[in-house]
Amino acid sequence: MTFNKLDFFFMAQAIRLAKKGLGRCNPNPIVGAVIVAEDKIIATGFHQQFGGPHAEVIAINNCKDKSLLKKSTLYVTLEPCAHEGKTPPCLDLILEHNIKRVVIASQDPNPKVNGVSIRTLIEKGVEVDVGLMEDQAINLNKGFFKRILNNIPRVTSKIAVSSDGKTALNNFQSKWISNEFSRSNVQRLRRFSDGILTSYKTINSDNPRLTVRDVDSSKQPYRFIIDASFQSNSDAYIFKQERVVIFYSKEVANKPNLKAICIPVSCADGVLNFTEIMKHIASMEVNNLLVEAGPGLNGLLLQHRMIDELIIYQSQSILGGNAREMFNHPVITAMESRNQLKLVDYRFFGDDIRFIYEVDYVD
Amino acid sequence: MTFNKLDFFFMAQAIRLAKKGLGRCNPNPIVGAVIVAEDKIIATGFHQQFGGPHAEVIAINNCKDKSLLKKSTLYVTLEPCAHEGKTPPCLDLILEHNIKRVVIASQDPNPKVNGVSIRTLIEKGVEVDVGLMEDQAINLNKGFFKRILNNIPRVTSKIAVSSDGKTALNNFQSKWISNEFSRSNVQRLRRFSDGILTSYKTINSDNPRLTVRDVDSSKQPYRFIIDASFQSNSDAYIFKQERVVIFYSKEVANKPNLKAICIPVSCADGVLNFTEIMKHIASMEVNNLLVEAGPGLNGLLLQHRMIDELIIYQSQSILGGNAREMFNHPVITAMESRNQLKLVDYRFFGDDIRFIYEVDYVD
């Protein structure tokens, strides 16, 4: 199937609209929709918040002259839903208004949809074109696609580092390697994440709150703590909060009296099973997991090939000898075994430079 | 004294001309000169190579109508010389041609000059203005100023590093962290340096030649090796070359039979006296010293506050746990004690990023 210039133009609008929902729809994907009749946009919509109406529904409702719909094209970034969820299925509404053509950027990987709507629309005689600007549409919802397709979240690790690649002094002092602009940007990362992963070591050395400012406690991202044998200080700030989950070793019998949810995980050689942990996190509908931890946990996640994206705030200073590194693992003995990174973006925050990398694991 | 727009314009030309001599005049400074009569440039010159005529002489000789000189202004980036060197003093030639006004960007810090020419010109009735675009003029010859004023060379350390701040695997493998574009740029760094400093550890692990390609052996930069007790492999490539100097401990009695020049240095706790070493290097008229070494030597130089500039080629890869760092020293216990860097330049070489930093040592 071929798409013309106008198709690209209208789908680009839909993608731009989708982005307006960023950070507000999780664990739902963000979606944008544009309705076009006679080469003119007659209505638009985007998914505005979790539980609210879908993009297509908003666009159809926004259309003042519904009689135009039967000769219109709906451009939508994700396959319309076919299942009754928090809202009635979009599929029914499209069919009810006899929309002539539906152009879909990406098929919904959710097993409840996954082509069902596309097939139904075709069977009902709607003209359907799929795959226009598919990569961009998938990029809007990397975490959602990762979780639905692989049953694990998309993992982003955020690390503040000196120019010589150090994350803390040997005595664990790390306040503040990065500047206030970088730290304020980290607030944005947290806001767009469904969960934050850390370890008991970070809890004990930094006693972080790991909260998003100006967001109430019931809407904070989950805080997940790797703590095989309950070594976190029980009076840490984090344990005064809601939505805190500890992963601990199945072999540990005595759970401390904590407000946090404690999840037992199998354990080998003192290291918890990260696959189990990630599956559990995904089962809690976490699409995007942000790691804020030290070289131990970051190293293990890297060794288990679980970090998808690295966000590094590099400051212009030298912490020198004996300071703590970024990753304790993997330990490699040949240059060919090193993992490569792909620079996606770099930007200055004051004197700090933020690098966004995708991790390209060596085969 | 005030300078007008035209003064700035003509001095900027002189600075631009000076740069044409880059890498060809060492240990002399690079200098540019512009002669202006009735607001028009009538002649220009720059110092083209060590031992050749100075910028002012070339400019005066380039002037076709010498009768214009008596009503002209000479713009020169460095105070003209007053002493008989490899060429007759420029001062005499300026006076001989009755040049009306001389504008000098920076006074020559060389004790043989250092204001002598300026005073003489004034005494002889020449109009003299000093200090126009002084910072830019001094920046042309940072190494020269550093050596003349402090009796030590300007030290630049070049380090190739992974994204996680690692310079080699634990087994010393480091080929190749940076890509071929970065490595070719290192050739340029060597070409503009009068000496290269390394340690026996680098000689033994990498067996580097540390040469500038397409330059004959008598014009190669000096190669200085820190090797307190002669642990370098005597059959290393470097020892087949000219202009190689080893600094070793005074306490070591038996010098091996090597073509290299061996200089005894005082030593405490197994560490050679770096002040002595740097003074010796300066006495060999080395303005710009390039360090190509590992975390041991780089750490010691940093601890002794001897690195002026860091040139870091950062590749997009992760060497991971247990790999070798950038600096083994200094070891600090409080974040306030960390040395700051000032980013002067950054540039991509393929996927590598080259950062040029000035080191801003903490007080």
XYZ file of C-alpha atoms in Angstrom:
726
model
C 0.000 0.000 0.000
C 1.265 3.493 -0.788
C 0.602 6.681 1.092
C 0.567 10.128 -0.445
C 1.990 13.384 0.883
C -1.258 14.379 2.537
C -1.425 11.051 4.368
C 2.007 11.753 5.866
C 1.013 15.305 6.707
C -2.129 14.287 8.578
C -0.493 11.386 10.404
C 2.310 13.731 11.522
C -0.396 15.930 13.056
C -1.842 12.912 14.857
C 1.594 12.013 16.250
C 2.111 15.571 17.423
C -1.273 15.527 19.135
C -0.490 12.211 20.839
C 2.517 13.778 22.574
C 0.247 16.162 24.436
C -0.821 13.203 26.568
C 2.759 12.377 27.628
C 2.980 11.411 31.294
C -0.784 11.569 31.814
C -2.138 8.337 30.318
C 0.061 5.605 31.801
C -0.218 2.652 31.759
C -2.258 3.365 28.610
C -0.384 4.314 25.440
C -0.600 7.911 24.246
C -2.625 8.245 21.044
C -3.515 11.041 18.642
C -6.271 11.166 16.025
C -7.120 13.478 13.140
C -10.279 13.341 11.010
C -10.019 14.686 7.481
C -12.781 15.350 4.950
C -12.082 16.710 1.497
C -8.377 17.242 2.423
C -9.303 19.412 5.394
C -8.982 18.573 9.072
C -12.491 18.606 10.514
C -11.689 17.316 14.014
C -8.814 16.178 16.222
C -8.352 14.402 19.516
C -5.780 12.832 21.778
C -5.882 10.553 24.776
C -5.698 13.039 27.625
C -5.596 10.949 30.745
C -5.803 7.429 32.044
C -9.445 6.352 32.246
C -10.611 9.192 30.005
C -12.014 8.818 26.476
C -9.689 7.606 23.718
C -8.283 9.843 20.997
C -10.662 8.597 18.279
C -13.716 9.134 20.492
C -12.662 12.671 21.328
C -12.021 13.443 17.667
C -15.408 12.054 16.573
C -17.160 13.943 19.369
C -15.264 17.112 18.399
C -16.612 16.864 14.872
C -19.360 19.506 14.553
C -20.925 18.274 11.315
C -21.237 14.507 11.830
C -22.626 14.125 8.296
C -19.087 14.696 6.996
C -17.839 11.557 8.760
C -19.131 9.135 6.162
C -16.803 10.637 3.561
C -13.897 11.217 5.918
C -10.571 9.586 6.762
C -9.555 8.946 10.360
C -5.798 9.066 10.982
C -4.901 7.411 14.243
C -1.486 6.580 15.704
C -2.555 3.248 17.235
C -5.087 0.626 16.185
C -8.488 1.516 17.729
C -9.549 -0.686 20.636
C -12.058 -3.481 20.126
C -12.643 -4.354 23.764
C -14.768 -2.898 26.492
C -12.346 -1.305 28.979
C -12.815 1.759 31.083
C -14.570 3.218 28.028
C -16.678 1.572 25.267
C -14.651 0.250 22.302
C -13.648 2.851 19.713
C -14.285 0.319 16.958
C -18.061 0.510 17.476
C -18.104 4.303 17.286
C -16.110 4.307 14.032
C -18.524 1.832 12.460
C -21.570 3.638 13.833
C -20.503 6.859 12.074
C -19.641 5.058 8.828
C -16.183 6.567 8.608
C -14.972 5.842 5.068
C -11.251 5.232 5.563
C -9.082 4.556 8.590
C -5.287 5.024 8.428
C -3.472 3.399 11.342
C 0.205 4.017 12.166
C 0.803 0.995 14.371
C -1.134 -2.149 15.202
C -1.992 -2.473 18.902
C 0.229 -5.263 20.353
C -2.237 -5.770 23.202
C -3.548 -9.357 22.760
C -7.102 -8.057 23.280
C -6.736 -5.977 20.106
C -3.713 -7.001 18.006
C -5.382 -6.773 14.599
C -8.922 -7.615 15.666
C -10.136 -4.064 15.019
C -8.298 -3.898 11.716
C -9.913 -7.152 10.550
C -13.367 -6.076 11.716
C -13.130 -2.700 9.987
C -12.129 -4.399 6.715
C -14.955 -6.937 7.041
C -17.414 -4.106 7.540
C -16.227 -2.471 4.315
C -14.107 0.325 5.770
C -11.011 1.197 3.731
C -8.093 0.462 6.090
C -4.397 1.316 5.634
C -1.879 0.276 8.268
C 1.807 1.125 8.860
C 2.079 4.818 7.954
C 4.896 6.340 10.076
C 4.861 3.179 12.133
C 8.330 3.706 13.714
C 7.478 7.160 14.987
C 4.182 5.902 16.376
C 5.871 3.005 18.186
C 8.481 5.431 19.555
C 5.694 7.359 21.253
C 4.991 4.336 23.416
C 8.253 2.421 23.722
C 7.494 1.346 27.279
C 3.980 0.192 26.464
C 5.165 -1.867 23.468
C 8.036 -3.348 25.504
C 5.743 -4.427 28.325
C 2.976 -5.814 26.135
C 5.339 -7.663 23.782
C 7.980 -8.878 26.270
C 6.176 -8.823 29.579
C 8.914 -6.640 31.100
C 9.092 -2.840 31.399
C 11.305 -0.541 29.368
C 14.218 0.245 31.669
C 15.942 3.631 31.737
C 18.848 4.167 34.074
C 19.686 7.698 35.109
C 23.215 8.289 36.336
C 24.931 11.495 37.454
C 28.627 11.270 36.811
C 31.828 13.316 36.916
C 33.994 13.846 33.835
C 36.086 10.880 34.945
C 33.072 8.575 35.086
C 32.632 8.544 38.852
C 29.281 8.491 40.621
C 30.269 8.990 44.255
C 33.284 9.198 46.509
C 34.524 6.053 48.138
C 32.670 7.098 51.310
C 29.425 7.152 49.240
C 29.218 10.972 49.207
C 27.519 11.992 45.973
C 25.745 15.270 46.801
C 25.822 16.961 44.394
C 27.657 15.743 41.357
C 25.136 17.224 38.942
C 23.788 20.760 39.113
C 20.297 22.034 39.942
C 19.218 22.144 36.283
C 20.040 18.466 35.861
C 18.318 17.586 39.101
C 15.226 19.438 38.038
C 15.288 17.507 34.770
C 15.351 14.273 36.787
C 11.995 15.355 38.211
C 10.685 15.239 34.641
C 12.088 11.730 34.159
C 10.319 10.578 37.312
C 7.069 12.191 36.223
C 7.115 10.192 32.977
C 7.948 6.917 34.717
C 5.518 4.426 36.219
C 8.058 3.090 38.660
C 11.487 3.846 40.097
C 13.903 1.058 40.934
C 16.649 1.372 43.502
C 18.567 -0.751 45.990
C 18.838 -0.800 49.764
C 22.364 0.581 49.389
C 21.082 3.791 47.840
C 18.324 3.997 50.492
C 20.935 3.686 53.235
C 23.556 6.003 51.780
C 21.354 8.761 50.308
C 18.010 8.284 52.103
C 16.213 9.588 48.979
C 12.476 10.315 48.788
C 12.315 9.441 45.062
C 9.100 11.393 44.736
C 7.741 13.610 42.009
C 7.264 17.108 43.387
C 3.755 18.566 43.358
C 2.137 15.184 42.746
C 0.038 13.614 45.476
C 1.078 10.358 47.069
C -1.517 8.128 45.385
C -0.206 9.192 41.975
C 3.495 8.858 42.730
C 5.332 6.252 40.631
C 5.906 2.924 42.376
C 9.199 2.837 44.256
C 10.780 -0.628 43.938
C 13.647 -1.547 46.238
C 15.999 -4.474 45.693
C 16.757 -5.655 49.216
C 17.366 -9.418 49.361
C 17.750 -9.654 53.131
C 16.020 -6.517 54.418
C 19.073 -4.377 55.012
C 17.337 -1.015 54.377
C 17.092 1.314 57.342
C 13.471 0.904 58.389
C 13.248 4.592 59.317
C 14.258 5.785 55.842
C 12.014 8.488 54.342
C 10.895 6.150 51.596
C 9.065 3.866 54.036
C 6.772 6.656 55.155
C 5.276 6.694 51.662
C 2.618 4.815 49.677
C 3.340 2.606 46.660
C 6.656 1.235 47.902
C 7.578 -2.351 47.012
C 10.510 -4.387 48.358
C 11.836 -7.411 46.474
C 13.494 -9.780 48.924
C 14.858 -13.300 48.882
C 12.392 -16.172 49.271
C 14.924 -17.709 51.626
C 14.591 -14.949 54.190
C 12.059 -15.953 56.818
C 11.586 -12.846 58.933
C 9.927 -9.908 57.261
C 10.348 -6.635 59.144
C 7.310 -4.612 60.067
C 7.173 -2.150 57.198
C 4.373 -0.316 55.419
C 5.934 -1.373 52.101
C 4.621 -4.291 50.023
C 7.159 -7.118 50.264
C 7.508 -9.529 47.343
C 9.575 -12.718 47.740
C 11.816 -13.570 44.786
C 14.045 -16.557 44.136
C 17.691 -15.931 44.796
C 20.990 -17.479 43.691
C 24.392 -16.638 45.191
C 22.878 -13.682 47.021
C 21.546 -12.133 43.786
C 17.789 -11.954 43.287
C 16.298 -13.241 40.050
C 15.962 -10.129 37.911
C 13.719 -11.782 35.349
C 11.186 -12.556 38.066
C 11.467 -9.029 39.392
C 10.922 -7.446 35.984
C 7.957 -9.692 35.237
C 6.435 -8.724 38.539
C 6.992 -5.042 37.834
C 5.381 -5.462 34.411
C 2.410 -7.225 36.004
C 1.828 -3.982 37.938
C 1.355 -2.231 34.584
C 4.673 -0.410 34.745
C 5.642 0.505 31.178
C 8.599 2.740 31.995
C 10.893 1.883 34.858
C 13.485 4.453 35.921
C 16.565 3.146 37.724
C 18.175 5.453 40.271
C 20.852 3.367 41.861
C 24.568 2.852 42.328
C 27.183 0.815 40.437
C 26.109 -2.476 42.024
C 22.504 -2.568 40.801
C 23.297 -0.741 37.546
C 26.070 -3.239 36.850
C 23.818 -6.246 37.488
C 21.065 -4.816 35.280
C 23.602 -4.187 32.519
C 24.980 -7.704 32.892
C 21.417 -9.068 32.602
C 20.906 -6.874 29.493
C 17.955 -5.182 31.102
C 18.877 -1.515 30.634
C 17.315 -0.193 27.427
C 18.316 3.419 27.798
C 20.974 5.311 29.738
C 20.501 8.952 30.695
C 23.805 10.332 31.895
C 24.228 13.769 33.449
C 27.942 14.440 33.099
C 29.324 17.250 35.210
C 32.592 19.076 34.621
C 34.628 17.872 37.557
C 37.005 15.100 38.554
C 36.323 12.840 41.523
C 39.674 11.106 41.089
C 41.142 7.899 42.435
C 39.199 5.469 44.548
C 35.823 7.048 43.741
C 32.874 4.822 42.810
C 32.270 3.907 39.223
C 29.145 3.705 37.068
C 28.940 -0.081 36.652
C 30.499 -2.868 38.697
C 29.447 -5.320 35.992
C 29.865 -6.860 33.527
C 33.548 -7.684 33.935
C 34.982 -8.288 30.455
C 38.371 -9.526 29.337
C 38.311 -8.586 25.651
C 37.445 -5.286 23.979
C 35.176 -7.132 21.531
C 32.907 -8.038 24.454
C 32.115 -4.466 25.364
C 28.578 -3.189 24.984
C 28.149 -0.330 22.574
C 25.957 2.690 23.090
C 24.001 4.655 20.542
C 23.789 8.377 21.227
C 20.176 9.475 20.798
C 20.440 12.992 22.181
C 22.743 15.354 24.036
C 21.958 18.650 25.635
C 23.521 21.090 28.071
C 21.908 21.752 31.431
C 24.026 24.649 32.655
C 27.529 23.209 32.662
C 26.307 19.612 32.831
C 25.792 17.642 29.646
C 22.929 15.163 29.462
C 23.546 12.213 27.157
C 20.725 9.883 26.176
C 22.015 6.543 24.929
C 20.350 3.361 23.799
C 22.289 0.299 24.864
C 23.354 -1.903 21.979
C 24.240 -5.196 23.654
C 27.073 -7.131 22.085
C 26.018 -10.484 20.574
C 45.059 54.375 26.289
C 42.089 53.781 24.004
C 41.977 51.902 20.749
C 39.581 52.599 17.923
C 37.677 50.181 15.712
C 40.381 50.137 13.065
C 43.023 49.261 15.660
C 40.968 46.188 16.624
C 40.417 45.305 12.984
C 44.121 45.407 12.103
C 45.243 43.575 15.256
C 42.702 40.844 14.520
C 44.378 40.447 11.131
C 47.775 40.165 12.821
C 46.427 37.453 15.168
C 44.964 35.566 12.234
C 48.293 35.743 10.429
C 50.176 34.523 13.508
C 48.145 31.279 13.504
C 49.592 30.347 10.123
C 52.840 29.580 11.927
C 51.202 27.087 14.309
C 53.374 24.029 14.907
C 56.258 25.378 12.819
C 58.013 27.905 15.083
C 58.492 26.034 18.383
C 60.069 26.779 20.778
C 59.583 30.311 19.466
C 56.189 31.938 19.880
C 54.007 32.419 16.807
C 53.685 36.074 15.830
C 51.765 38.061 13.216
C 52.370 41.621 12.002
C 50.405 44.083 9.855
C 51.663 47.465 8.605
C 49.035 50.121 7.935
C 49.423 53.504 6.248
C 46.486 55.857 5.762
C 44.075 53.174 7.062
C 45.224 50.687 4.439
C 47.253 47.515 4.953
C 50.478 47.998 3.036
C 52.306 44.857 4.191
C 51.901 41.766 6.396
C 54.097 39.049 7.805
C 54.136 36.133 10.212
C 56.822 34.044 11.826
C 56.947 31.067 9.490
C 59.445 28.724 11.032
C 61.939 28.371 13.833
C 65.185 30.170 12.928
C 63.540 32.123 10.115
C 62.927 35.902 10.090
C 60.434 37.356 12.556
C 56.962 38.595 11.604
C 57.878 42.312 11.742
C 60.938 41.792 9.548
C 58.924 39.904 6.963
C 56.242 42.599 6.992
C 58.786 45.429 6.576
C 60.562 43.533 3.798
C 57.187 42.859 2.132
C 56.480 46.589 2.009
C 57.022 47.713 -1.585
C 57.108 51.477 -1.003
C 59.381 51.894 2.019
C 58.751 55.663 2.003
C 55.284 54.939 3.443
C 56.785 53.386 6.584
C 57.542 56.694 8.289
C 53.828 57.528 8.417
C 52.686 53.976 9.135
C 51.499 51.927 12.114
C 52.902 48.488 12.812
C 50.453 46.091 14.531
C 52.267 43.163 16.063
C 50.941 40.415 18.356
C 54.082 40.242 20.527
C 56.624 42.856 21.624
C 59.414 43.021 19.004
C 62.701 41.470 20.067
C 65.585 43.627 21.273
C 68.264 40.956 21.367
C 70.499 39.399 18.772
C 69.241 35.829 18.382
C 69.183 33.658 15.302
C 68.211 36.851 13.457
C 69.090 40.558 14.081
C 66.762 42.350 16.523
C 63.486 43.599 15.065
C 63.757 46.729 17.196
C 66.635 48.059 15.080
C 64.775 47.543 11.825
C 61.693 49.367 13.125
C 63.795 52.336 14.210
C 65.805 52.288 11.002
C 62.607 52.699 8.960
C 61.207 55.414 11.244
C 57.898 53.619 11.703
C 55.594 56.199 13.287
C 53.452 54.084 15.628
C 53.751 50.563 16.988
C 50.725 48.772 18.503
C 51.687 45.691 20.520
C 49.167 43.103 21.757
C 51.298 41.470 24.454
C 54.603 42.264 26.085
C 57.255 39.568 25.565
C 57.715 37.785 28.928
C 61.187 36.625 27.854
C 63.599 38.295 30.333
C 65.810 39.316 27.391
C 62.941 41.479 26.095
C 60.188 42.025 28.705
C 59.543 45.708 28.023
C 63.036 46.661 26.838
C 61.891 47.162 23.252
C 58.814 49.083 24.341
C 60.936 51.465 26.445
C 63.489 51.940 23.684
C 60.828 52.685 21.063
C 59.262 55.301 23.337
C 62.644 56.845 24.078
C 63.323 57.117 20.368
C 60.077 59.003 19.868
C 57.965 56.215 18.383
C 54.286 56.286 19.390
C 53.719 52.982 21.249
C 50.435 51.420 22.412
C 50.458 48.139 24.304
C 47.710 45.688 25.364
C 45.294 45.661 22.421
C 43.622 42.180 22.313
C 46.193 40.998 24.819
C 44.265 37.873 25.942
C 43.880 36.578 22.410
C 47.556 37.223 21.721
C 48.637 35.382 24.869
C 46.300 32.496 23.969
C 48.254 32.062 20.726
C 51.292 31.075 22.757
C 50.019 29.575 26.001
C 52.879 27.101 26.218
C 55.536 29.721 25.517
C 54.157 32.083 28.180
C 53.843 29.242 30.702
C 57.435 28.117 30.181
C 58.972 31.599 30.209
C 56.968 32.785 33.214
C 56.929 29.601 35.341
C 59.846 27.627 34.037
C 57.631 24.608 33.398
C 55.846 23.569 30.206
C 52.137 23.797 29.529
C 50.837 20.275 30.094
C 48.012 18.746 28.055
C 46.867 15.240 28.830
C 45.093 13.282 26.134
C 42.907 10.419 27.287
C 40.706 8.030 25.293
C 37.845 6.826 27.419
C 34.628 4.816 27.287
C 31.250 6.316 28.234
C 31.744 4.908 31.721
C 35.073 6.670 32.167
C 37.320 3.661 31.601
C 40.624 3.776 29.762
C 41.539 0.087 29.484
C 40.412 -3.328 30.606
C 41.879 -4.719 33.785
C 44.311 -6.750 31.648
C 45.538 -3.419 30.120
C 43.832 -4.019 26.764
C 42.906 -0.619 25.341
C 43.060 -1.084 21.563
C 40.936 0.646 20.388
C 38.683 2.584 22.667
C 38.564 5.588 20.352
C 37.930 5.426 16.625
C 40.240 6.164 13.699
C 39.100 9.800 13.406
C 40.061 10.462 17.019
C 43.370 8.681 16.569
C 44.153 10.737 13.524
C 43.372 13.884 15.521
C 45.903 12.730 18.132
C 48.517 12.944 15.379
C 47.701 16.650 15.163
C 48.117 17.038 18.935
C 51.538 15.408 18.720
C 52.552 17.621 15.810
C 51.826 20.754 17.864
C 53.681 19.450 20.927
C 57.382 19.807 21.681
C 57.428 16.751 23.877
C 55.343 13.706 24.803
C 55.386 12.348 28.343
C 54.565 8.756 29.198
C 55.470 6.094 31.749
C 57.218 2.743 31.559
C 53.842 1.097 32.202
C 52.450 2.456 28.939
C 55.659 1.472 27.126
C 55.355 -2.083 28.432
C 51.608 -2.531 27.925
C 51.117 -0.728 24.592
C 54.646 -0.558 23.127
C 53.723 2.736 21.414
C 55.941 4.584 18.926
C 54.593 8.020 19.940
C 55.795 9.490 16.679
C 54.326 12.068 14.364
C 53.713 10.466 10.973
C 55.500 11.936 7.945
C 57.959 13.872 10.105
C 61.606 12.841 10.120
C 63.235 11.582 13.287
C 65.288 14.702 14.058
C 62.106 16.788 14.163
C 60.006 14.403 16.239
C 58.855 15.789 19.601
C 60.934 14.642 22.562
C 59.582 11.461 24.119
C 59.958 11.595 27.917
C 59.515 8.405 29.917
C 58.952 8.278 33.678
C 60.759 5.125 34.721
C 62.189 5.416 38.246
C 63.939 2.053 38.271
C 64.326 1.191 34.579
C 61.420 -1.200 34.225
C 60.743 -0.433 30.545
C 61.305 -3.298 28.122
C 64.618 -2.369 26.544
C 63.509 -3.746 23.182
C 60.448 -1.477 22.996
C 59.971 0.396 19.697
C 60.503 3.732 21.410
C 64.151 2.940 22.212
C 65.018 2.576 18.554
C 64.315 6.292 18.111
C 66.111 9.609 18.581
C 65.136 12.266 21.127
C 64.037 9.840 23.860
C 64.649 10.844 27.496
C 64.194 8.650 30.577
C 63.728 10.173 34.025
C 64.915 7.726 36.660
C 65.593 7.752 40.366
C 68.937 9.135 41.542
C 69.047 6.204 43.911
C 69.258 3.657 41.109
C 72.890 2.807 40.432
C 72.829 0.672 37.309
C 71.735 2.360 34.128
C 70.826 -0.088 31.351
C 72.541 0.208 28.014
C 69.990 2.280 26.098
C 70.218 4.801 23.280
C 67.918 7.096 25.323
C 69.215 10.049 27.366
C 68.862 9.150 31.048
C 68.290 11.930 33.594
C 68.532 11.182 37.326
C 65.817 12.772 39.467
C 65.316 12.814 43.221
C 62.733 10.374 44.467
C 60.564 10.009 47.564
C 58.491 6.917 48.393
C 59.105 5.545 44.926
C 57.674 8.670 43.246
C 60.028 10.873 41.234
C 60.049 14.611 41.901
C 57.722 16.016 39.268
C 58.829 19.609 39.795
C 62.391 18.645 38.928
C 61.156 16.713 35.910
C 59.062 19.608 34.620
C 61.897 22.097 35.126
C 64.195 19.808 33.199
C 61.661 19.462 30.390
C 61.281 23.277 30.274
C 65.073 23.669 30.132
C 64.922 21.692 26.881
C 62.705 24.474 25.468
C 59.548 22.387 25.556
C 56.597 24.800 25.619
C 53.842 22.250 25.091
C 54.046 18.853 26.703
C 51.516 16.201 25.702
C 50.840 13.412 28.199
C 49.871 10.027 26.781
C 49.777 7.754 29.767
C 47.594 5.652 32.047
C 45.741 6.395 35.296
C 48.891 6.175 37.414
C 50.889 8.965 35.793
C 47.802 11.031 34.952
C 46.666 10.761 38.571
C 50.040 11.865 39.934
C 50.191 14.823 37.540
C 46.685 15.838 38.564
C 47.562 15.511 42.229
C 50.600 17.737 41.634
C 48.346 20.234 39.808
C 50.446 19.960 36.698
C 47.811 19.232 34.064
C 46.658 22.489 32.454
C 44.420 21.003 29.820
C 42.584 17.715 29.335
C 41.665 16.434 25.892
C 39.255 13.553 26.262
C 38.091 11.370 23.396
C 34.919 9.752 24.723
C 33.653 6.747 22.828
C 30.146 5.330 22.971
C 30.750 2.067 24.741
C 30.884 0.580 28.238
C 33.971 -1.213 29.534
C 32.179 -2.109 32.759
C 33.343 -3.377 36.111
C 36.993 -3.779 36.993
C 38.236 -1.771 34.014
C 40.938 0.856 34.524
C 39.982 4.398 35.335
C 41.246 7.792 34.165
C 43.002 8.953 37.333
C 44.260 6.960 40.305
C 44.811 10.257 42.137
C 44.001 12.461 43.910
C 41.961 10.472 46.437
C 39.477 12.876 48.017
C 37.073 12.433 50.919
C 34.781 15.435 50.436
C 32.979 16.678 47.333
C 34.242 20.223 47.990
C 37.783 18.972 47.344
C 37.093 17.910 43.788
C 38.824 19.693 40.943
C 36.525 21.444 38.518
C 36.902 21.490 34.765
C 36.052 24.244 32.346
C 34.772 23.062 28.982
C 36.608 24.967 26.259
C 35.455 23.003 23.241
C 33.622 19.847 22.203
C 33.412 18.251 18.814
C 32.346 14.956 17.283
C 34.892 12.716 15.575
C 32.618 10.119 14.048
C 30.793 8.673 17.049
C 33.485 9.807 19.498
C 33.180 13.154 21.233
C 36.338 15.150 21.915
C 36.131 17.387 24.986
C 38.768 20.024 25.658
C 38.803 21.089 29.290
C 40.952 23.457 31.291
C 41.586 22.184 34.786
C 40.417 24.562 37.504
C 42.202 23.297 40.600
C 40.310 23.641 43.845
C 41.912 26.077 46.297
